[in-house]
Amino acid sequence: MSSYRGVIVSDPWLQSQFTQVELRTLKSKFISVRTQHGRVTRDDLPPVFAGMKAFSEMFSEDEIKTFLGESNSDMDEEIDFEAFLRLYLDLQGRAVEKSGGSRSSFLKATTTTFHHAINESEKASYVAHINNYLAEDKFLKDFLPIDPATNALFDLAKDGVLLCKLINVAVPGTIDERAINTKKVLNPWERNENHTLCLNSAKAIGCTVVNIGTQDLVEARPHLVLGLISQIIKIQLLADLNLKKTPQLVELVDDSQEVEELLSLAPEKVLLKWMNFHLKKAGYQKQVTNFSTDLKDGEAYAHLLNVLAPEHSTHSTLDAKDPTERANKVLEMAEKLDCKRYLTPKDIVEGSPNLNLAFVAQIFHHRNGLTDSKTTTFAEMMTDDAETSREERCFRFWMNSLGATTYVNNVFEDVRNGYVMLEIVDKIFPGTVNWKQANKPPIKMPFKQVENCNQVIQIGRDLNFSLVNVAGNDIVAGNKKLIIAFLWQLMRFSMLQLLKNLRTHSQGKEITDADILNWANNKVKKAGRTSQMESFKDKSLSSGIFFLELLSAVEPRVVNWGLVTKGETDEDKKLNATYIISVARKLGCSIFLLPEDVIEVNQKMMLTLTASIMYWSLQQQESASDDGEISDEISAEGRKNETGLSGVTSDLAVDSESSKTEE
């Protein structure tokens, strides 16, 4: 099982300034310098710090060297890791001063953990949400309701069960609850498994967790736990704010071009558009542009509820002179629509953005006021087949998991200006993007979008991607087949590079799909199991047995065979596929496929699943052995036998002309 190796710092205060993810990143940089030079001195650090994003735009390497030399310490004197951390913090403080911003706002951008105050009102709202939605849960009902005035929320979150259950409330079926460890008292292994399952599943539904590690959840760091809960609840509340779930939203637009714009909007932007649509009908003159200052006086709420629920309409709400009194009347009116009171009049008056967003989303769910009059008009725009929709979902969540600045809401729309593609490429292959030639959004001129996309395509060609007759304007035009093909090659190349980097004695040889296939077959065979796969499109994979045997081979304790079916009926296949995904995430695999991908044997997803398991397995061996001798895990026969892999490769060789015809 995936044992957690936290980075421990002897000074508790110093430890508290970083998340475990940050500590591991900084420790890696420290060890890299020590490996290169035999020791670490202040003189070694200027290029290291200058290469960090937090400082690269603030200081030159020479400036950093000057700062490090200001103390009386010898620049050539060896320093330990804690001294390295203190120098990092000192430089970060200088960056805050130079930026002219407050420490907290700067550190929020750089994901560091100074001064994280807890918003008690938000905490109370999240607790109310949990008490409401999980009250009948068989395991948690013994611990609920939670008292928001205490730290019971954080105590309950420490074993990981609560967060896993909350993810399933937000997106039902994400986690196979048979994979959650739900004993009353969990040992450290079981607790870590739950948190690993939680974080990988959170990424798989669209949460950004790049600055959170399992140890942070084990310790129940309040700001990180609340931040994760906030994201999960937000995903739940905004789940229906799209045309697929709520086709009636087409009533908000007038033509096909506006429908395309609606498709590309973030859910919270759609919510604002919906709110303004009804406010205009109510005769409200102002435009609501945010969930904070524009809602403080309560007038927008009063008008919105009057038009949505005329049977409860009253002039007394608008006639109220005191904003707090008006806010209270708004909440009383909303309760008549069965909207739970998760915020207070004070939260409205103070303009709490998260709680106002949740409140507006609740109103939308209970009374959206839309009709079916236009739902068939633009039906042809929502004709993606099931596999294309699943692949779009997979790539969207994968892209968001990388921690890029731009959050992707709709792959086919959001990539068209090329900028987010450049961000993703830069995350995977730092230094490959020429940012001086990149055009930053908003981009009104089409040729500027083409310039960005042309650079994306050129980088792909430099990486030897198969891009036959493909140009930047194909991405700008939103050619779905080409976009999927490019992103698949990007994901696949990233996986293969991760595997290659683990093979420290591979002498630079590339990993192939055949290597992955043969590694998996050999692993299962060595474990005394009989199933094998001929290719990543082998129909026998639909039963799920092979992947369960592979997971059991890399970690014998991870699969509970009492829960496994024979995989012969559709229902049994679904049970196995759901279990496979949760067990793999529990192990430590970051994967974004759905059970349907296993059942239908989507060969792209079968490759990513196998590669993720392989990466985890080899990573454990490399961590356990200083010599890193893992190359013998991969059979040399794999290079001789490409059987069954040509289908995967040929899918990448997409011809622009043929795909345009299909589009």
XYZ file of C-alpha atoms in Angstrom:
663
model
C 0.000 0.000 0.000
C 1.130 3.575 -0.529
C 2.997 4.451 2.646
C 3.300 8.181 3.246
C 6.772 9.601 3.680
C 6.228 13.077 5.063
C 8.997 15.673 5.190
C 9.595 16.382 8.875
C 11.186 19.618 10.080
C 12.438 19.803 13.668
C 11.205 23.385 14.176
C 7.368 23.200 14.538
C 6.924 26.836 13.478
C 8.963 26.295 10.331
C 7.016 23.112 9.576
C 3.749 25.032 9.897
C 4.699 27.506 7.170
C 4.473 24.924 4.392
C 2.154 22.209 3.145
C 3.638 18.761 2.668
C 3.470 19.216 -1.098
C 5.580 22.371 -0.818
C 8.030 20.709 1.559
C 8.498 17.779 -0.809
C 9.045 20.129 -3.744
C 11.610 22.215 -1.868
C 13.299 19.100 -0.440
C 13.627 17.759 -3.980
C 15.342 20.955 -5.106
C 17.620 20.879 -2.062
C 18.642 17.263 -2.706
C 19.192 18.017 -6.381
C 21.707 20.750 -5.495
C 23.410 18.517 -2.934
C 23.663 15.674 -5.445
C 25.177 17.984 -8.031
C 27.685 19.743 -5.758
C 28.185 17.278 -2.916
C 26.831 19.819 -0.437
C 24.625 22.934 -0.402
C 25.896 26.459 0.204
C 24.329 29.912 -0.123
C 26.415 30.389 -3.233
C 24.552 27.495 -4.916
C 21.101 28.970 -4.335
C 20.684 32.061 -6.586
C 20.025 30.043 -9.784
C 17.748 27.674 -7.829
C 15.586 30.465 -6.401
C 15.663 32.457 -9.637
C 14.160 29.477 -11.425
C 11.166 29.322 -9.089
C 7.966 30.880 -10.373
C 7.395 32.710 -7.078
C 10.597 34.709 -7.610
C 11.421 34.585 -11.316
C 9.308 37.634 -12.147
C 10.390 39.574 -9.060
C 14.170 39.239 -8.858
C 17.144 38.615 -11.080
C 19.702 36.006 -10.112
C 22.167 38.757 -9.167
C 19.613 40.416 -6.869
C 18.983 37.115 -5.113
C 22.711 36.608 -4.668
C 22.962 40.074 -3.096
C 20.131 39.291 -0.661
C 21.711 35.991 0.359
C 25.028 37.712 0.976
C 23.621 40.452 3.213
C 24.032 38.395 6.389
C 27.415 37.852 7.973
C 27.364 34.166 7.043
C 29.991 32.816 4.675
C 28.466 32.210 1.207
C 30.580 29.050 0.915
C 29.496 27.627 4.266
C 27.399 24.453 4.043
C 23.727 24.802 5.044
C 21.120 22.201 5.980
C 17.558 21.869 4.729
C 16.043 23.989 7.507
C 18.428 26.840 6.735
C 17.421 26.464 3.093
C 13.752 26.832 4.090
C 14.458 29.939 6.166
C 16.284 31.559 3.265
C 13.312 30.734 1.046
C 10.915 32.387 3.505
C 13.148 35.443 3.820
C 13.244 35.855 0.055
C 9.486 35.389 -0.095
C 9.025 38.205 2.419
C 11.142 40.478 0.231
C 9.006 39.560 -2.751
C 5.878 40.567 -0.824
C 7.394 43.930 0.062
C 8.493 44.554 -3.512
C 5.062 43.685 -4.895
C 3.490 46.276 -2.631
C 0.725 43.831 -1.778
C -0.292 42.350 1.501
C 1.436 39.215 2.646
C -1.734 37.139 2.578
C -2.756 38.046 -0.980
C 0.698 37.324 -2.337
C 0.991 34.051 -0.515
C -2.389 32.944 -1.723
C -1.052 33.212 -5.242
C 2.063 31.224 -4.433
C 0.212 28.545 -2.417
C 2.225 29.116 0.747
C 0.558 28.917 4.110
C 1.082 32.051 6.227
C -1.778 33.599 8.201
C -4.675 31.418 7.130
C -7.651 32.775 9.055
C -10.728 30.568 9.153
C -14.009 32.127 8.079
C -16.332 30.882 10.822
C -19.446 31.781 8.853
C -18.309 29.687 5.873
C -17.346 26.868 8.209
C -20.832 26.935 9.743
C -22.392 26.871 6.270
C -20.330 23.870 5.167
C -21.150 22.055 8.406
C -24.866 22.677 7.812
C -24.484 21.307 4.276
C -22.728 18.171 5.562
C -25.287 17.661 8.330
C -28.082 17.932 5.772
C -26.725 15.721 2.983
C -24.987 13.028 5.049
C -27.447 12.747 7.929
C -28.645 9.305 6.776
C -25.240 7.862 5.906
C -24.901 4.477 7.618
C -21.372 5.142 8.871
C -21.399 8.896 9.522
C -24.813 9.148 11.181
C -23.164 8.176 14.477
C -20.972 11.295 14.237
C -23.593 13.749 12.953
C -24.800 16.407 13.376
C -21.523 18.279 13.687
C -21.467 21.305 15.982
C -20.053 24.234 13.934
C -18.916 25.986 17.118
C -16.347 23.256 17.803
C -13.488 21.631 15.877
C -15.517 18.436 15.405
C -15.485 18.947 11.619
C -11.698 18.765 11.496
C -11.531 15.846 13.920
C -14.008 13.906 11.781
C -12.101 14.740 8.595
C -8.879 13.164 9.883
C -9.761 9.597 8.861
C -10.789 10.575 5.317
C -14.227 8.950 5.346
C -16.161 12.235 5.543
C -14.365 13.764 2.563
C -14.812 10.618 0.450
C -18.534 10.540 1.254
C -18.859 14.249 0.453
C -17.275 13.687 -2.970
C -19.931 11.066 -3.685
C -22.647 13.525 -2.689
C -21.213 16.076 -5.138
C -20.752 13.621 -8.023
C -22.569 10.357 -7.245
C -20.661 7.195 -8.064
C -17.212 8.791 -8.170
C -15.942 6.538 -5.373
C -16.883 2.907 -4.921
C -17.661 3.052 -1.208
C -16.542 -0.569 -0.863
C -13.007 0.803 -1.265
C -13.297 3.230 1.679
C -11.859 2.061 4.994
C -14.737 2.618 7.432
C -13.677 0.982 10.675
C -14.300 2.970 13.855
C -10.556 3.125 14.498
C -8.214 3.221 11.511
C -4.496 2.524 11.571
C -2.139 4.993 9.824
C -2.044 2.872 6.642
C -5.819 2.795 6.322
C -6.150 6.490 7.078
C -3.561 7.344 4.440
C -5.365 5.129 1.913
C -8.596 7.039 2.486
C -6.888 10.402 2.015
C -5.097 9.193 -1.110
C -8.431 7.974 -2.489
C -10.006 11.300 -1.541
C -7.379 13.497 -3.226
C -7.224 11.461 -6.439
C -11.019 11.361 -6.614
C -11.250 15.099 -5.913
C -8.966 15.724 -8.889
C -11.162 13.427 -10.964
C -14.233 15.619 -10.371
C -12.452 18.898 -11.087
C -11.015 20.048 -7.742
C -7.647 21.783 -7.723
C -5.502 20.016 -5.120
C -1.977 20.847 -6.260
C -1.056 22.310 -2.857
C -2.555 19.608 -0.630
C -0.967 16.325 0.454
C -2.329 13.389 2.425
C -0.408 14.409 5.535
C -2.120 17.809 5.462
C -5.457 15.983 5.658
C -4.219 13.567 8.333
C -3.311 16.636 10.394
C -6.639 18.229 9.361
C -5.113 21.627 8.630
C -8.239 23.792 8.904
C -7.646 26.129 5.936
C -6.804 23.218 3.620
C -9.705 21.037 4.776
C -12.170 23.912 4.415
C -10.691 24.836 1.043
C -11.200 21.294 -0.251
C -14.718 21.049 1.215
C -15.562 24.401 -0.379
C -14.495 23.142 -3.814
C -16.431 19.883 -3.453
C -19.632 21.657 -2.388
C -19.237 24.224 -5.166
C -18.976 21.429 -7.750
C -22.172 19.906 -6.347
C -24.109 23.169 -6.365
C -23.011 24.153 -9.883
C -23.345 20.702 -11.462
C -26.512 21.592 -13.393
C -25.274 24.968 -14.693
C -24.665 23.713 -18.241
C -26.707 23.012 -21.343
C -26.389 19.243 -21.102
C -27.912 19.066 -17.629
C -30.254 22.044 -18.055
C -31.042 22.548 -21.766
C -33.547 25.252 -20.785
C -30.551 27.566 -20.317
C -30.706 28.280 -24.072
C -33.467 30.723 -23.136
C -30.698 33.045 -21.924
C -29.345 33.563 -25.472
C -30.729 34.650 -28.835
C -28.592 33.003 -31.523
C -26.163 30.165 -32.210
C -23.099 32.357 -31.651
C -24.315 33.216 -28.164
C -24.932 29.523 -27.514
C -21.261 28.861 -28.280
C -20.308 31.583 -25.807
C -22.640 30.036 -23.233
C -20.960 26.667 -23.711
C -17.578 28.192 -22.869
C -18.698 30.047 -19.733
C -17.688 28.859 -16.273
C -20.701 27.617 -14.240
C -20.565 30.650 -11.937
C -20.656 32.937 -14.992
C -23.689 31.045 -16.287
C -25.301 31.578 -12.870
C -24.700 35.334 -13.108
C -26.096 35.362 -16.646
C -29.196 33.517 -15.426
C -29.622 35.946 -12.542
C -29.314 39.007 -14.778
C -31.760 37.475 -17.274
C -34.482 37.391 -14.615
C -33.487 40.726 -13.078
C -33.949 42.372 -16.459
C -37.453 40.914 -16.673
C -38.111 42.270 -13.172
C -37.122 45.769 -14.278
C -33.963 45.872 -12.137
C -31.656 48.402 -13.766
C -28.289 47.324 -12.368
C -26.081 44.527 -13.753
C -24.881 41.975 -11.219
C -21.244 41.183 -12.026
C -20.138 39.393 -8.854
C -21.420 37.495 -5.825
C -20.108 40.047 -3.350
C -20.490 43.831 -3.524
C -23.326 43.773 -6.070
C -25.497 41.766 -3.674
C -24.734 43.528 -0.390
C -27.858 45.692 -0.304
C -30.166 42.709 -0.946
C -32.107 44.545 -3.667
C -31.063 42.156 -6.440
C -32.202 39.197 -4.334
C -35.547 40.859 -3.623
C -36.231 41.489 -7.323
C -35.031 37.982 -8.311
C -37.307 36.217 -5.823
C -40.262 38.437 -6.731
C -40.050 37.397 -10.383
C -39.309 33.718 -9.666
C -41.909 33.276 -6.912
C -44.685 35.814 -7.462
C -46.926 33.815 -5.121
C -44.615 34.854 -2.279
C -43.946 38.340 -3.625
C -44.128 41.216 -1.196
C -43.208 44.891 -1.404
C -42.073 44.914 2.211
C -38.720 43.393 1.209
C -37.898 46.231 -1.173
C -39.405 48.838 1.138
C -37.047 47.862 3.953
C -34.540 50.672 4.520
C -31.990 48.714 6.530
C -29.881 46.288 4.416
C -29.781 43.724 7.240
C -33.569 43.820 7.605
C -33.956 43.410 3.825
C -31.477 40.523 3.805
C -33.456 38.789 6.547
C -36.697 39.146 4.563
C -34.907 37.749 1.493
C -33.901 34.647 3.445
C -37.421 34.231 4.834
C -38.805 34.352 1.297
C -36.190 31.868 0.044
C -37.122 29.429 2.803
C -40.641 29.322 1.354
C -38.983 27.825 -1.758
C -37.295 25.195 0.474
C -33.867 26.860 0.171
C -31.908 25.915 3.270
C -30.628 28.830 5.335
C -26.883 28.253 4.899
C -26.039 31.936 5.192
C -27.102 34.743 7.484
C -28.277 38.308 6.800
C -24.821 39.387 7.950
C -23.196 37.232 5.237
C -25.281 38.976 2.574
C -24.585 42.457 3.926
C -20.857 41.738 4.209
C -20.791 40.342 0.662
C -19.458 36.834 1.342
C -18.710 35.615 -2.223
C -18.680 31.870 -1.508
C -21.878 31.872 0.528
C -23.713 34.180 -1.878
C -22.722 31.919 -4.760
C -24.083 28.912 -2.862
C -27.304 30.779 -2.083
C -27.927 31.827 -5.706
C -27.182 28.258 -6.842
C -29.758 26.970 -4.357
C -32.365 29.354 -5.714
C -31.554 28.136 -9.248
C -32.021 24.497 -8.218
C -35.374 25.140 -6.576
C -36.864 27.616 -9.043
C -34.913 28.457 -12.215
C -37.889 30.070 -13.955
C -36.847 28.791 -17.399
C -39.074 27.187 -20.026
C -38.635 24.526 -22.727
C -39.552 26.907 -25.546
C -36.070 26.972 -27.095
C -34.605 23.647 -26.016
C -34.955 22.010 -29.441
C -33.743 25.050 -31.403
C -30.061 24.435 -30.672
C -30.270 20.678 -30.035
C -27.948 19.995 -32.954
C -25.163 21.788 -31.068
C -25.229 19.146 -28.302
C -24.650 16.068 -30.454
C -21.390 14.748 -28.990
C -21.373 10.969 -28.834
C -20.893 9.343 -25.442
C -17.220 8.464 -26.020
C -16.337 12.010 -27.146
C -18.099 13.427 -24.079
C -16.205 11.065 -21.773
C -12.878 11.892 -23.400
C -13.586 15.622 -23.134
C -14.326 15.107 -19.445
C -11.140 13.082 -18.947
C -8.895 15.666 -20.614
C -10.639 18.570 -18.864
C -10.014 17.151 -15.405
C -6.486 16.080 -16.325
C -5.685 19.596 -17.558
C -7.131 21.188 -14.412
C -5.169 18.773 -12.196
C -1.917 20.238 -13.533
C -2.559 23.521 -11.723
C -2.492 25.911 -14.682
C -3.712 29.462 -14.105
C -6.661 29.077 -16.483
C -9.397 26.714 -15.301
C -10.892 24.680 -18.136
C -14.693 24.450 -18.145
C -15.170 23.127 -21.676
C -12.174 21.699 -23.537
C -13.501 22.253 -27.041
C -14.308 25.914 -26.372
C -11.579 26.928 -23.917
C -8.614 25.695 -25.981
C -9.600 27.650 -29.093
C -7.580 30.770 -28.214
C -4.490 28.591 -27.735
C -3.451 30.174 -24.457
C -4.587 27.416 -22.122
C -2.877 24.876 -24.404
C 0.360 26.821 -24.021
C -0.097 26.804 -20.234
C -0.610 23.035 -20.186
C 2.391 22.409 -22.444
C 4.517 24.631 -20.204
C 3.385 22.711 -17.105
C 4.452 19.420 -18.668
C 7.564 20.634 -20.500
C 8.809 23.814 -18.763
C 10.733 26.134 -21.028
C 9.267 24.954 -24.329
C 6.830 27.881 -24.667
C 8.052 31.225 -25.980
C 5.908 33.478 -23.798
C 7.136 36.608 -25.553
C 5.280 35.415 -28.642
C 2.157 34.326 -26.761
C -1.010 36.415 -26.770
C -2.761 36.611 -23.407
C -6.591 36.579 -23.117
C -8.889 38.265 -23.729
C -7.965 37.881 -27.399
C -10.348 39.679 -29.739
C -8.360 39.370 -32.968
C -8.684 35.884 -34.549
C -5.161 35.960 -36.002
C -3.768 36.353 -32.459
C -5.549 33.143 -31.484
C -4.077 31.439 -34.548
C -0.588 32.609 -33.507
C -0.998 30.912 -30.118
C -2.332 27.710 -31.681
C 0.431 27.670 -34.295
C 2.999 27.734 -31.492
C 1.151 24.837 -29.802
C 1.255 22.798 -33.023
C 4.935 23.615 -33.568
C 5.823 22.420 -30.070
C 3.868 19.235 -30.816
C 5.903 18.692 -33.961
C 9.133 19.329 -32.033
C 8.007 16.536 -29.678
C 7.414 14.290 -32.706
C 3.644 14.202 -32.345
C 1.760 12.871 -35.353
C 0.070 15.985 -36.780
C -0.599 15.285 -40.449
C -1.892 18.401 -42.233
C -2.816 19.995 -38.896
C -2.480 23.759 -38.398
C -3.254 26.214 -35.617
C -6.487 27.372 -37.243
C -7.892 23.843 -36.841
C -7.793 24.352 -33.062
C -9.230 27.869 -33.387
C -12.076 26.395 -35.454
C -12.828 23.956 -32.613
C -12.174 20.761 -34.597
C -13.030 18.264 -31.865
C -11.285 15.234 -33.357
C -8.017 17.131 -33.793
C -8.201 18.672 -30.322
C -8.783 15.253 -28.724
C -5.965 13.739 -30.813
C -3.486 16.439 -29.762
C -4.423 16.254 -26.072
C -4.183 12.464 -26.134
C -0.666 12.628 -27.534
C 0.225 15.233 -24.910
C -1.121 13.067 -22.075
C 0.511 9.924 -23.459
C 3.880 11.624 -23.982
C 3.735 13.010 -20.429
C 3.084 9.514 -19.021
C 5.875 7.931 -21.006
C 8.306 10.647 -19.876
C 7.382 10.034 -16.231
C 8.090 6.332 -16.677
C 11.320 7.017 -18.542
C 12.539 9.323 -15.779
C 12.053 6.550 -13.217
C 14.280 4.168 -15.143
C 17.565 5.581 -13.943
C 19.566 2.826 -15.629
C 17.674 2.788 -18.924
C 20.504 4.702 -20.654
C 17.986 7.094 -22.179
C 15.929 4.461 -23.996
C 12.356 5.454 -24.676
C 9.411 3.667 -23.039
C 6.960 2.228 -25.566
C 3.372 1.058 -25.343
C 4.736 -2.489 -25.759
C 6.875 -2.034 -22.640
C 3.791 -1.110 -20.627
C 1.782 -4.029 -22.025
C 4.494 -6.574 -21.317
C 5.287 -5.168 -17.879
C 1.623 -5.623 -16.899
C 1.424 -9.168 -18.279
C 4.679 -10.186 -16.596
C 3.590 -8.655 -13.298
C 0.341 -10.622 -13.297
C 2.102 -13.839 -14.379
C 4.745 -13.555 -11.640
C 1.955 -13.181 -9.081
C 0.683 -16.617 -10.078
C -2.381 -15.343 -11.917
C -3.500 -16.627 -15.301
C -5.156 -13.697 -17.099
C -3.224 -11.796 -19.762
C -4.089 -9.010 -22.225
C -3.208 -9.192 -25.900
C -3.551 -5.452 -26.425
C -5.104 -2.365 -24.919
C -8.237 -3.085 -26.951
C -8.504 -6.719 -25.833
C -12.237 -7.245 -25.280
C -11.571 -9.577 -22.348
C -10.507 -6.499 -20.359
C -14.168 -5.505 -20.039
C -14.642 -8.040 -17.228
C -12.151 -6.111 -15.097
C -10.444 -9.271 -13.840
C -7.077 -8.513 -15.448
C -6.786 -5.066 -13.850
C -7.837 -6.371 -10.447
C -5.162 -9.065 -10.719
C -2.625 -6.425 -11.782
C -3.521 -4.199 -8.823
C -3.268 -7.198 -6.512
C 0.103 -8.094 -8.038
C 1.627 -4.670 -7.303
C 0.079 -4.517 -3.814
C -1.431 -7.791 -2.539
C -3.521 -6.169 0.219
C -5.268 -3.612 -1.978
C -7.968 -5.835 -3.525
C -10.705 -7.434 -1.434
C -11.473 -10.460 -3.589
C -14.685 -11.043 -1.697
C -16.083 -7.982 -3.489
C -15.003 -9.049 -6.994
C -17.501 -10.567 -9.446
C -16.780 -12.874 -12.396
C -17.468 -9.954 -14.736
C -19.769 -11.949 -16.987
C -22.945 -9.839 -16.929
C -23.187 -6.100 -17.640
C -24.025 -5.441 -14.000
C -21.030 -7.476 -12.777
C -18.734 -5.672 -15.221
C -19.967 -2.316 -13.914
C -19.306 -3.358 -10.310
C -15.766 -4.501 -11.137
C -14.983 -1.416 -13.240
C -16.133 0.959 -10.490
C -14.083 -0.965 -7.930
C -10.964 -0.939 -10.151
C -10.980 2.847 -10.460
C -11.410 3.445 -6.724
C -8.781 0.836 -5.777
C -6.284 2.368 -8.233
C -6.899 5.840 -6.795
C -6.653 4.459 -3.268
C -3.299 2.993 -4.213
C -2.066 6.383 -5.427
C -2.863 6.463 -9.159
C -4.058 9.743 -10.611
C -6.570 8.615 -13.255
C -9.551 10.275 -14.929
C -11.440 7.466 -16.667
C -14.999 6.277 -15.994
C -16.345 2.727 -15.481
C -17.780 2.853 -19.004
C -14.256 3.217 -20.392
C -13.308 -0.122 -18.831
C -16.521 -1.884 -19.824
C -16.269 -0.674 -23.443
C -12.457 -1.158 -23.486
C -11.533 2.370 -24.551
C -7.939 1.658 -25.567
C -6.658 5.142 -24.731
C -8.025 4.861 -21.219
C -6.758 1.275 -20.862
C -3.264 2.503 -21.662
C -3.477 5.388 -19.175
C -4.795 3.071 -16.453
C -2.038 0.499 -17.005
C 0.672 3.163 -17.227
C -0.543 4.785 -13.997
C -0.386 1.482 -12.130
C 3.055 0.799 -13.607
C 4.294 4.269 -12.612
C 3.089 3.805 -9.036
C 4.665 0.360 -8.779
C 8.048 1.410 -10.133
C 7.978 4.559 -8.029
C 7.576 2.453 -4.881
C 10.520 0.287 -5.891
C 12.694 3.278 -6.666
C 11.826 4.813 -3.297
C 12.668 1.555 -1.546
C 15.977 0.982 -3.303
C 18.858 3.434 -3.564
C 20.287 1.732 -6.616
C 17.024 2.206 -8.534
C 17.462 -1.068 -10.409
C 14.010 -1.408 -11.922
C 14.695 -1.716 -15.611
C 14.601 -5.503 -15.378
C 10.882 -5.141 -14.553
C 10.264 -4.522 -18.224
C 10.694 -7.525 -20.447
C 13.075 -7.100 -23.327
C 10.581 -9.083 -25.341
C 8.296 -6.069 -25.252
C 10.484 -4.282 -27.769
C 10.218 -7.193 -30.166
C 6.453 -7.520 -29.973
C 4.306 -4.549 -30.958
C 1.199 -6.735 -31.413
C -2.013 -4.931 -30.512
C -0.387 -1.528 -30.078
C -0.668 -0.319 -33.631
C -4.274 0.650 -32.985
C -3.233 3.085 -30.283
C -0.500 4.558 -32.412
C -2.593 4.811 -35.553
C -5.270 6.717 -33.655
C -2.700 9.469 -33.150
C -1.902 9.867 -36.804
C -4.855 12.108 -37.489
C -5.182 13.615 -40.930
C -6.591 17.116 -40.806
C -8.523 16.802 -44.056
C -10.336 13.580 -43.092
C -11.205 14.907 -39.657
C -12.627 18.093 -41.144
C -14.876 15.991 -43.336
C -16.127 14.065 -40.296
C -16.711 17.265 -38.388
